[in-house]
PDB file of C-alpha atoms and ligand atoms in Angstrom:
ATOM      1  CA  MET A   1     -52.138   3.784   5.408  1.00 49.00           C
ATOM      2  CA  LYS A   2     -51.653   0.050   4.900  1.00 54.00           C
ATOM      3  CA  ARG A   3     -49.410   0.776   1.902  1.00 54.00           C
ATOM      4  CA  ILE A   4     -47.234   3.160   3.916  1.00 48.00           C
ATOM      5  CA  ALA A   5     -46.917   0.557   6.678  1.00 49.00           C
ATOM      6  CA  ALA A   6     -45.954  -2.085   4.120  1.00 49.00           C
ATOM      7  CA  ALA A   7     -43.372   0.243   2.571  1.00 45.00           C
ATOM      8  CA  LEU A   8     -41.929   1.045   5.989  1.00 45.00           C
ATOM      9  CA  ALA A   9     -41.751  -2.654   6.817  1.00 48.00           C
ATOM     10  CA  ALA A  10     -39.926  -3.287   3.536  1.00 45.00           C
ATOM     11  CA  VAL A  11     -37.441  -0.500   4.295  1.00 44.00           C
ATOM     12  CA  ALA A  12     -36.898  -1.915   7.784  1.00 48.00           C
ATOM     13  CA  ALA A  13     -36.337  -5.382   6.333  1.00 49.00           C
ATOM     14  CA  LEU A  14     -33.849  -4.042   3.793  1.00 46.00           C
ATOM     15  CA  SER A  15     -32.030  -2.108   6.463  1.00 53.00           C
ATOM     16  CA  ALA A  16     -31.854  -5.197   8.736  1.00 54.00           C
ATOM     17  CA  GLN A  17     -30.519  -7.162   5.770  1.00 57.00           C
ATOM     18  CA  ALA A  18     -27.903  -4.450   5.156  1.00 60.00           C
ATOM     19  CA  GLN A  19     -26.942  -4.545   8.834  1.00 69.00           C
ATOM     20  CA  SER A  20     -26.287  -8.255   8.661  1.00 84.00           C
ATOM     21  CA  ALA A  21     -24.750  -8.319   5.170  1.00 94.00           C
ATOM     22  CA  PRO A  22     -21.294  -9.835   5.183  1.00 97.00           C
ATOM     23  CA  PHE A  23     -18.202  -7.700   4.935  1.00 98.00           C
ATOM     24  CA  ALA A  24     -14.508  -8.503   5.053  1.00 98.00           C
ATOM     25  CA  ILE A  25     -11.102  -6.883   5.094  1.00 98.00           C
ATOM     26  CA  ALA A  26      -7.545  -8.203   4.864  1.00 98.00           C
ATOM     27  CA  ILE A  27      -4.338  -6.200   5.084  1.00 98.00           C
ATOM     28  CA  HIS A  28      -0.649  -6.896   4.581  1.00 96.00           C
ATOM     29  CA  GLY A  29       2.405  -5.151   5.906  1.00 92.00           C
ATOM     30  CA  GLY A  30       4.936  -6.702   3.612  1.00 71.00           C
ATOM     31  CA  ALA A  31       6.228 -10.117   2.751  1.00 52.00           C
ATOM     32  CA  GLY A  32       9.652 -11.125   3.864  1.00 55.00           C
ATOM     33  CA  ASN A  33      11.379 -14.368   4.593  1.00 53.00           C
ATOM     34  CA  PHE A  34      12.267 -13.344   8.116  1.00 61.00           C
ATOM     35  CA  THR A  35      11.297 -15.307  11.150  1.00 68.00           C
ATOM     36  CA  ARG A  36      10.106 -13.990  14.493  1.00 70.00           C
ATOM     37  CA  ALA A  37      13.605 -14.542  15.858  1.00 72.00           C
ATOM     38  CA  ASP A  38      15.002 -11.915  13.439  1.00 71.00           C
ATOM     39  CA  VAL A  39      12.777  -9.133  14.747  1.00 75.00           C
ATOM     40  CA  PRO A  40      13.367  -7.474  18.137  1.00 82.00           C
ATOM     41  CA  ALA A  41      10.375  -8.005  20.442  1.00 87.00           C
ATOM     42  CA  GLU A  42       9.738  -4.267  20.829  1.00 88.00           C
ATOM     43  CA  THR A  43       9.747  -3.736  17.059  1.00 85.00           C
ATOM     44  CA  GLU A  44       7.383  -6.642  16.582  1.00 86.00           C
ATOM     45  CA  LYS A  45       5.059  -5.179  19.193  1.00 91.00           C
ATOM     46  CA  GLN A  46       5.056  -1.788  17.474  1.00 92.00           C
ATOM     47  CA  ARG A  47       4.432  -3.293  14.058  1.00 90.00           C
ATOM     48  CA  LEU A  48       1.602  -5.453  15.324  1.00 92.00           C
ATOM     49  CA  ALA A  49      -0.001  -2.422  16.974  1.00 96.00           C
ATOM     50  CA  VAL A  50       0.065  -0.498  13.687  1.00 96.00           C
ATOM     51  CA  LEU A  51      -1.313  -3.495  11.769  1.00 96.00           C
ATOM     52  CA  SER A  52      -4.066  -3.793  14.337  1.00 97.00           C
ATOM     53  CA  ASP A  53      -4.927  -0.070  14.048  1.00 98.00           C
ATOM     54  CA  SER A  54      -4.984  -0.375  10.274  1.00 98.00           C
ATOM     55  CA  LEU A  55      -7.286  -3.389  10.284  1.00 98.00           C
ATOM     56  CA  GLU A  56      -9.585  -1.803  12.840  1.00 98.00           C
ATOM     57  CA  ALA A  57      -9.844   1.457  10.865  1.00 98.00           C
ATOM     58  CA  GLY A  58     -11.010  -0.478   7.812  1.00 98.00           C
ATOM     59  CA  ARG A  59     -13.269  -2.794   9.805  1.00 98.00           C
ATOM     60  CA  ARG A  60     -15.056   0.113  11.497  1.00 98.00           C
ATOM     61  CA  ILE A  61     -15.898   1.703   8.158  1.00 98.00           C
ATOM     62  CA  LEU A  62     -17.239  -1.557   6.739  1.00 98.00           C
ATOM     63  CA  ALA A  63     -19.231  -2.418   9.873  1.00 98.00           C
ATOM     64  CA  ALA A  64     -20.938   0.974   9.677  1.00 97.00           C
ATOM     65  CA  GLY A  65     -21.957   0.278   6.072  1.00 98.00           C
ATOM     66  CA  GLY A  66     -19.152   2.327   4.495  1.00 98.00           C
ATOM     67  CA  SER A  67     -17.579   1.519   1.160  1.00 98.00           C
ATOM     68  CA  SER A  68     -14.769  -0.920   0.547  1.00 98.00           C
ATOM     69  CA  LEU A  69     -12.885   1.929  -1.162  1.00 98.00           C
ATOM     70  CA  ASP A  70     -12.998   4.060   2.001  1.00 98.00           C
ATOM     71  CA  ALA A  71     -11.983   1.037   4.061  1.00 98.00           C
ATOM     72  CA  VAL A  72      -8.885   0.125   2.042  1.00 98.00           C
ATOM     73  CA  VAL A  73      -7.740   3.750   1.901  1.00 99.00           C
ATOM     74  CA  ALA A  74      -8.156   4.175   5.660  1.00 98.00           C
ATOM     75  CA  ALA A  75      -6.252   0.955   6.336  1.00 98.00           C
ATOM     76  CA  VAL A  76      -3.384   1.765   3.960  1.00 98.00           C
ATOM     77  CA  ARG A  77      -3.033   5.361   5.183  1.00 98.00           C
ATOM     78  CA  ILE A  78      -2.272   4.121   8.673  1.00 98.00           C
ATOM     79  CA  LEU A  79       0.439   1.829   7.356  1.00 97.00           C
ATOM     80  CA  GLU A  80       1.836   4.683   5.225  1.00 97.00           C
ATOM     81  CA  ASP A  81       2.031   6.943   8.283  1.00 98.00           C
ATOM     82  CA  SER A  82       4.125   4.445  10.223  1.00 96.00           C
ATOM     83  CA  PRO A  83       7.922   4.354   9.896  1.00 94.00           C
ATOM     84  CA  HIS A  84       7.732   0.579  10.354  1.00 91.00           C
ATOM     85  CA  PHE A  85       6.514  -0.300   6.873  1.00 93.00           C
ATOM     86  CA  ASN A  86       7.977   0.257   3.455  1.00 95.00           C
ATOM     87  CA  ALA A  87       5.364   2.730   2.212  1.00 97.00           C
ATOM     88  CA  GLY A  88       4.821   6.445   2.797  1.00 97.00           C
ATOM     89  CA  ARG A  89       6.801   7.577   5.840  1.00 97.00           C
ATOM     90  CA  GLY A  90       8.830   4.364   6.146  1.00 94.00           C
ATOM     91  CA  SER A  91       9.764   4.138   2.481  1.00 95.00           C
ATOM     92  CA  VAL A  92      13.159   2.823   1.474  1.00 95.00           C
ATOM     93  CA  PHE A  93      15.748   5.018  -0.268  1.00 96.00           C
ATOM     94  CA  THR A  94      16.726   5.050  -3.915  1.00 96.00           C
ATOM     95  CA  ALA A  95      20.399   4.892  -4.943  1.00 96.00           C
ATOM     96  CA  GLU A  96      20.307   8.716  -5.199  1.00 97.00           C
ATOM     97  CA  GLY A  97      19.186   9.006  -1.565  1.00 97.00           C
ATOM     98  CA  THR A  98      15.607  10.017  -2.366  1.00 98.00           C
ATOM     99  CA  ASN A  99      12.307   8.354  -1.519  1.00 98.00           C
ATOM    100  CA  GLU A 100      10.127   7.573  -4.537  1.00 98.00           C
ATOM    101  CA  MET A 101       6.802   5.958  -3.835  1.00 98.00           C
ATOM    102  CA  ASP A 102       4.288   3.982  -5.885  1.00 98.00           C
ATOM    103  CA  ALA A 103       0.627   3.273  -5.090  1.00 98.00           C
ATOM    104  CA  SER A 104      -2.539   2.089  -6.769  1.00 98.00           C
ATOM    105  CA  ILE A 105      -6.201   1.469  -6.064  1.00 99.00           C
ATOM    106  CA  MET A 106      -9.061  -0.296  -7.830  1.00 98.00           C
ATOM    107  CA  GLU A 107     -12.745  -0.739  -7.164  1.00 98.00           C
ATOM    108  CA  GLY A 108     -14.584  -3.827  -8.299  1.00 98.00           C
ATOM    109  CA  SER A 109     -18.019  -2.586  -9.343  1.00 98.00           C
ATOM    110  CA  HIS A 110     -16.940  -0.675 -12.462  1.00 98.00           C
ATOM    111  CA  ARG A 111     -13.243  -1.590 -12.490  1.00 98.00           C
ATOM    112  CA  ARG A 112     -12.213   2.019 -12.043  1.00 98.00           C
ATOM    113  CA  ALA A 113      -8.573   2.372 -11.094  1.00 98.00           C
ATOM    114  CA  GLY A 114      -5.925   4.964 -10.252  1.00 98.00           C
ATOM    115  CA  ALA A 115      -2.192   4.895  -9.638  1.00 99.00           C
ATOM    116  CA  VAL A 116       0.858   7.036  -9.009  1.00 99.00           C
ATOM    117  CA  ALA A 117       4.491   6.135  -9.565  1.00 98.00           C
ATOM    118  CA  GLY A 118       7.643   7.796  -8.262  1.00 98.00           C
ATOM    119  CA  VAL A 119       5.950  10.444  -6.107  1.00 98.00           C
ATOM    120  CA  THR A 120       8.177  12.278  -3.636  1.00 98.00           C
ATOM    121  CA  THR A 121       6.012  14.800  -1.784  1.00 98.00           C
ATOM    122  CA  VAL A 122       2.528  13.317  -1.276  1.00 98.00           C
ATOM    123  CA  LYS A 123       2.196  12.347   2.373  1.00 98.00           C
ATOM    124  CA  ASN A 124      -0.192   9.490   1.570  1.00 98.00           C
ATOM    125  CA  PRO A 125       0.418   8.162  -1.938  1.00 98.00           C
ATOM    126  CA  ILE A 126      -2.719   6.005  -1.741  1.00 99.00           C
ATOM    127  CA  THR A 127      -4.847   9.156  -1.570  1.00 98.00           C
ATOM    128  CA  ALA A 128      -3.128  10.407  -4.715  1.00 98.00           C
ATOM    129  CA  ALA A 129      -3.915   7.108  -6.464  1.00 99.00           C
ATOM    130  CA  ARG A 130      -7.551   7.500  -5.455  1.00 98.00           C
ATOM    131  CA  ALA A 131      -7.596  11.087  -6.723  1.00 98.00           C
ATOM    132  CA  VAL A 132      -6.240   9.925 -10.085  1.00 98.00           C
ATOM    133  CA  MET A 133      -9.097   7.411 -10.261  1.00 98.00           C
ATOM    134  CA  GLU A 134     -11.818   9.814  -9.194  1.00 98.00           C
ATOM    135  CA  LYS A 135     -10.635  13.224 -10.396  1.00 98.00           C
ATOM    136  CA  SER A 136      -8.710  12.623 -13.607  1.00 98.00           C
ATOM    137  CA  ARG A 137      -9.240  11.022 -17.013  1.00 98.00           C
ATOM    138  CA  HIS A 138      -6.191   8.848 -16.444  1.00 98.00           C
ATOM    139  CA  VAL A 139      -5.259   5.668 -14.655  1.00 98.00           C
ATOM    140  CA  MET A 140      -1.596   6.307 -13.849  1.00 98.00           C
ATOM    141  CA  LEU A 141       0.408   9.500 -13.287  1.00 98.00           C
ATOM    142  CA  SER A 142       4.129   9.500 -12.588  1.00 98.00           C
ATOM    143  CA  GLY A 143       6.903  11.618 -11.104  1.00 98.00           C
ATOM    144  CA  ARG A 144       6.621  15.400 -10.966  1.00 98.00           C
ATOM    145  CA  GLY A 145       3.291  15.339 -12.780  1.00 98.00           C
ATOM    146  CA  ALA A 146       1.793  13.059 -10.170  1.00 98.00           C
ATOM    147  CA  ASP A 147       3.117  15.248  -7.345  1.00 98.00           C
ATOM    148  CA  ALA A 148       1.734  18.357  -9.054  1.00 98.00           C
ATOM    149  CA  PHE A 149      -1.657  16.711  -9.557  1.00 98.00           C
ATOM    150  CA  ALA A 150      -1.810  15.695  -5.883  1.00 98.00           C
ATOM    151  CA  LYS A 151      -1.064  19.284  -4.872  1.00 98.00           C
ATOM    152  CA  GLU A 152      -3.741  20.625  -7.225  1.00 98.00           C
ATOM    153  CA  GLN A 153      -6.223  18.238  -5.651  1.00 98.00           C
ATOM    154  CA  GLY A 154      -5.504  19.663  -2.217  1.00 98.00           C
ATOM    155  CA  LEU A 155      -3.895  16.496  -0.860  1.00 98.00           C
ATOM    156  CA  GLU A 156      -1.425  16.828   1.992  1.00 98.00           C
ATOM    157  CA  ILE A 157       2.003  17.677   0.602  1.00 98.00           C
ATOM    158  CA  VAL A 158       5.126  17.341   2.737  1.00 98.00           C
ATOM    159  CA  ASP A 159       8.800  18.132   2.382  1.00 98.00           C
ATOM    160  CA  PRO A 160      10.661  15.047   1.089  1.00 98.00           C
ATOM    161  CA  SER A 161      12.495  14.972   4.436  1.00 97.00           C
ATOM    162  CA  HIS A 162       9.243  13.626   5.952  1.00 98.00           C
ATOM    163  CA  PHE A 163      10.138  10.266   4.429  1.00 98.00           C
ATOM    164  CA  ARG A 164      13.757  10.172   5.631  1.00 97.00           C
ATOM    165  CA  THR A 165      14.203   7.761   8.492  1.00 95.00           C
ATOM    166  CA  GLN A 166      17.583   6.872   9.931  1.00 94.00           C
ATOM    167  CA  GLU A 167      16.818   3.174   9.795  1.00 89.00           C
ATOM    168  CA  ARG A 168      16.149   3.271   6.063  1.00 92.00           C
ATOM    169  CA  TRP A 169      19.181   5.489   5.477  1.00 95.00           C
ATOM    170  CA  ASP A 170      21.404   2.989   7.254  1.00 93.00           C
ATOM    171  CA  GLN A 171      19.795   0.255   5.211  1.00 90.00           C
ATOM    172  CA  LEU A 172      20.772   2.095   2.007  1.00 94.00           C
ATOM    173  CA  GLN A 173      24.361   2.502   3.194  1.00 95.00           C
ATOM    174  CA  ARG A 174      24.615  -1.217   3.904  1.00 91.00           C
ATOM    175  CA  ALA A 175      23.134  -1.973   0.506  1.00 90.00           C
ATOM    176  CA  LYS A 176      25.653   0.320  -1.190  1.00 93.00           C
ATOM    177  CA  GLU A 177      28.495  -1.274   0.701  1.00 92.00           C
ATOM    178  CA  ARG A 178      27.433  -4.576  -0.712  1.00 83.00           C
ATOM    179  CA  ALA A 179      27.267  -2.812  -4.094  1.00 56.00           C
ATOM    180  CA  GLY A 180      24.041  -4.548  -4.870  1.00 51.00           C
ATOM    181  CA  THR A 181      20.432  -3.628  -5.325  1.00 52.00           C
ATOM    182  CA  PRO A 182      18.880  -5.799  -2.663  1.00 49.00           C
ATOM    183  CA  LEU A 183      15.245  -6.560  -3.121  1.00 49.00           C
ATOM    184  CA  ASP A 184      13.356  -5.565  -0.058  1.00 49.00           C
ATOM    185  CA  HIS A 185      11.620  -8.890   0.058  1.00 51.00           C
ATOM    186  CA  ASP A 186      14.673 -11.080  -0.501  1.00 48.00           C
ATOM    187  CA  ALA A 187      16.188 -12.888   2.361  1.00 45.00           C
ATOM    188  CA  PRO A 188      19.318 -14.980   2.102  1.00 44.00           C
ATOM    189  CA  LYS A 189      18.167 -18.533   1.728  1.00 42.00           C
ATOM    190  CA  ALA A 190      20.726 -20.913   3.113  1.00 39.00           C
ATOM    191  CA  GLY A 191      21.454 -23.672   0.672  1.00 38.00           C
ATOM    192  CA  ALA A 192      19.023 -22.326  -1.914  1.00 38.00           C
ATOM    193  CA  GLY A 193      21.802 -22.602  -4.462  1.00 38.00           C
ATOM    194  CA  LYS A 194      21.017 -19.331  -6.188  1.00 41.00           C
ATOM    195  CA  LYS A 195      22.482 -15.913  -5.852  1.00 41.00           C
ATOM    196  CA  THR A 196      20.270 -13.580  -3.889  1.00 41.00           C
ATOM    197  CA  SER A 197      21.170 -10.221  -2.429  1.00 46.00           C
ATOM    198  CA  ALA A 198      21.959 -10.785   1.200  1.00 45.00           C
ATOM    199  CA  LEU A 199      19.894  -8.669   3.522  1.00 49.00           C
ATOM    200  CA  ALA A 200      20.474  -8.211   7.195  1.00 50.00           C
ATOM    201  CA  ALA A 201      17.610  -9.263   9.405  1.00 46.00           C
ATOM    202  CA  ASP A 202      16.533  -5.695  10.061  1.00 45.00           C
ATOM    203  CA  GLU A 203      16.299  -4.852   6.346  1.00 50.00           C
ATOM    204  CA  LYS A 204      13.415  -7.038   5.346  1.00 53.00           C
ATOM    205  CA  TYR A 205      10.279  -5.045   4.887  1.00 63.00           C
ATOM    206  CA  GLY A 206       7.768  -4.922   2.107  1.00 80.00           C
ATOM    207  CA  THR A 207       4.882  -3.274   0.396  1.00 93.00           C
ATOM    208  CA  VAL A 208       1.608  -2.605   2.224  1.00 97.00           C
ATOM    209  CA  GLY A 209      -1.916  -3.178   1.034  1.00 98.00           C
ATOM    210  CA  ALA A 210      -5.541  -3.959   1.789  1.00 98.00           C
ATOM    211  CA  VAL A 211      -8.492  -5.677   0.151  1.00 98.00           C
ATOM    212  CA  ALA A 212     -12.082  -5.331   1.301  1.00 98.00           C
ATOM    213  CA  LEU A 213     -15.660  -6.406   0.623  1.00 98.00           C
ATOM    214  CA  ASP A 214     -18.382  -4.009   1.762  1.00 98.00           C
ATOM    215  CA  LYS A 215     -21.992  -4.690   2.692  1.00 98.00           C
ATOM    216  CA  SER A 216     -23.123  -3.692  -0.798  1.00 98.00           C
ATOM    217  CA  GLY A 217     -21.010  -6.490  -2.256  1.00 98.00           C
ATOM    218  CA  ASN A 218     -18.356  -4.203  -3.708  1.00 98.00           C
ATOM    219  CA  LEU A 219     -14.710  -5.208  -3.648  1.00 98.00           C
ATOM    220  CA  ALA A 220     -11.728  -2.836  -3.537  1.00 98.00           C
ATOM    221  CA  ALA A 221      -7.974  -3.221  -3.361  1.00 98.00           C
ATOM    222  CA  ALA A 222      -5.172  -0.764  -2.525  1.00 98.00           C
ATOM    223  CA  THR A 223      -1.388  -1.116  -2.553  1.00 98.00           C
ATOM    224  CA  SER A 224       1.415   1.272  -1.558  1.00 98.00           C
ATOM    225  CA  THR A 225       5.179   0.951  -1.471  1.00 97.00           C
ATOM    226  CA  GLY A 226       8.546   2.656  -1.354  1.00 96.00           C
ATOM    227  CA  GLY A 227       9.815  -0.022  -3.746  1.00 95.00           C
ATOM    228  CA  ILE A 228      13.193  -1.604  -3.232  1.00 92.00           C
ATOM    229  CA  THR A 229      16.262  -0.240  -1.478  1.00 93.00           C
ATOM    230  CA  ASN A 230      18.925   1.260  -3.746  1.00 93.00           C
ATOM    231  CA  LYS A 231      16.606   1.223  -6.774  1.00 94.00           C
ATOM    232  CA  ARG A 232      17.830   3.221  -9.760  1.00 94.00           C
ATOM    233  CA  TYR A 233      16.858   5.112 -12.904  1.00 95.00           C
ATOM    234  CA  GLY A 234      13.270   5.802 -11.925  1.00 96.00           C
ATOM    235  CA  ARG A 235      12.572   2.120 -11.336  1.00 97.00           C
ATOM    236  CA  VAL A 236       8.873   1.301 -10.991  1.00 97.00           C
ATOM    237  CA  GLY A 237       7.731  -2.026  -9.596  1.00 95.00           C
ATOM    238  CA  ASP A 238       4.425  -3.868  -9.711  1.00 96.00           C
ATOM    239  CA  SER A 239       2.619  -1.892  -7.029  1.00 97.00           C
ATOM    240  CA  PRO A 240       1.239   0.925  -9.215  1.00 98.00           C
ATOM    241  CA  VAL A 241       0.472  -1.389 -12.123  1.00 97.00           C
ATOM    242  CA  ILE A 242      -3.197  -2.396 -12.350  1.00 97.00           C
ATOM    243  CA  GLY A 243      -3.347  -6.107 -13.027  1.00 95.00           C
ATOM    244  CA  ALA A 244       0.026  -6.683 -11.398  1.00 96.00           C
ATOM    245  CA  GLY A 245       0.186  -4.966  -7.984  1.00 96.00           C
ATOM    246  CA  THR A 246      -3.539  -4.368  -7.587  1.00 98.00           C
ATOM    247  CA  TRP A 247      -6.759  -5.788  -8.958  1.00 98.00           C
ATOM    248  CA  ALA A 248     -10.436  -5.709  -7.958  1.00 98.00           C
ATOM    249  CA  GLU A 249     -13.462  -7.045  -9.794  1.00 98.00           C
ATOM    250  CA  ASN A 250     -16.758  -7.775  -8.032  1.00 98.00           C
ATOM    251  CA  GLU A 251     -17.358 -10.921 -10.053  1.00 97.00           C
ATOM    252  CA  SER A 252     -14.085 -12.490  -9.051  1.00 96.00           C
ATOM    253  CA  VAL A 253     -11.530 -11.182  -6.601  1.00 97.00           C
ATOM    254  CA  ALA A 254      -9.633  -8.315  -4.985  1.00 98.00           C
ATOM    255  CA  VAL A 255      -5.848  -8.617  -4.789  1.00 97.00           C
ATOM    256  CA  SER A 256      -3.016  -6.525  -3.366  1.00 97.00           C
ATOM    257  CA  MET A 257       0.381  -7.982  -4.122  1.00 95.00           C
ATOM    258  CA  THR A 258       3.587  -7.975  -2.156  1.00 92.00           C
ATOM    259  CA  GLY A 259       6.862  -9.403  -3.325  1.00 89.00           C
ATOM    260  CA  THR A 260       9.571  -8.531  -5.800  1.00 89.00           C
ATOM    261  CA  GLY A 261       8.039  -6.231  -8.420  1.00 93.00           C
ATOM    262  CA  GLU A 262      10.149  -7.459 -11.309  1.00 93.00           C
ATOM    263  CA  MET A 263       9.017 -11.050 -10.762  1.00 91.00           C
ATOM    264  CA  ILE A 264       5.371 -10.061 -10.332  1.00 93.00           C
ATOM    265  CA  LEU A 265       5.396  -7.950 -13.509  1.00 94.00           C
ATOM    266  CA  ARG A 266       7.085 -10.630 -15.570  1.00 94.00           C
ATOM    267  CA  SER A 267       4.628 -13.307 -14.569  1.00 89.00           C
ATOM    268  CA  ALA A 268       1.472 -11.173 -14.951  1.00 77.00           C
ATOM    269  CA  THR A 269       0.553 -12.463 -11.530  1.00 74.00           C
TER     270      THR A 269
HETATM  271  N1  LIG B 301       6.331  -5.058  -4.713  1.00 73.59           N
HETATM  272  C1  LIG B 301       6.941  -3.828  -4.531  1.00 73.59           C
HETATM  273  C2  LIG B 301       8.023  -3.535  -5.440  1.00 73.59           C
HETATM  274  O1  LIG B 301       8.708  -4.451  -5.890  1.00 73.59           O
HETATM  275  O2  LIG B 301       8.259  -2.392  -5.699  1.00 73.59           O
END
């Protein structure tokens, strides 16, 4: 009887420890050089509300003892479902007038990872990246193959028109008029002395992502993006590249990048 009591006490102690174990989550909704003054108050309010929902969705999972993987996916899905961020529903347009999305995920305990590039029909690309990690022998799938895999896995598939928003369409037209390929994260820097693609204030959005630490000490990171406006030739940025857009390793760090993919890739950030 004494032994059972001791075992129960040990379980209770472990469970109390688990309850109080630290956890953490951080999200991002895109880096841009814009200031508050560039963003209409109503838009800012809407974006902040979505960011808050995203953070809270991840926090709830972690507080209840859920995994960092579940937390980052929940957080990123909410950002992907909003037209206000350049990922999923709010993705920017390619030069051909399509939406091609990239996403990746990594967990830090065994460094398992999954990614998709150039998907056009998966409602939440981050769920496709997770399926690649958990249900395939591969780390990255691209294009039609990635879309087909997501469908096979029973993920939610939508008509490409789901990703067409007027705001992003107008953004593409302005980009074409300027005959450039503006980077979504570039803002004109007065006096910077270098040629950057000029973006109007309402065009500056970026990648989304989340990193989390769960109560078991496991890290995870997730990143999702529509890429850059007016991108061409099947361009793929850093976001689906493990070690560039996303990284998680329990012994060190979890990272989800935002910024200009070409620069991030070239510097092995
Ligand atoms: N960092 C997102 C991209 O450049 O595609």
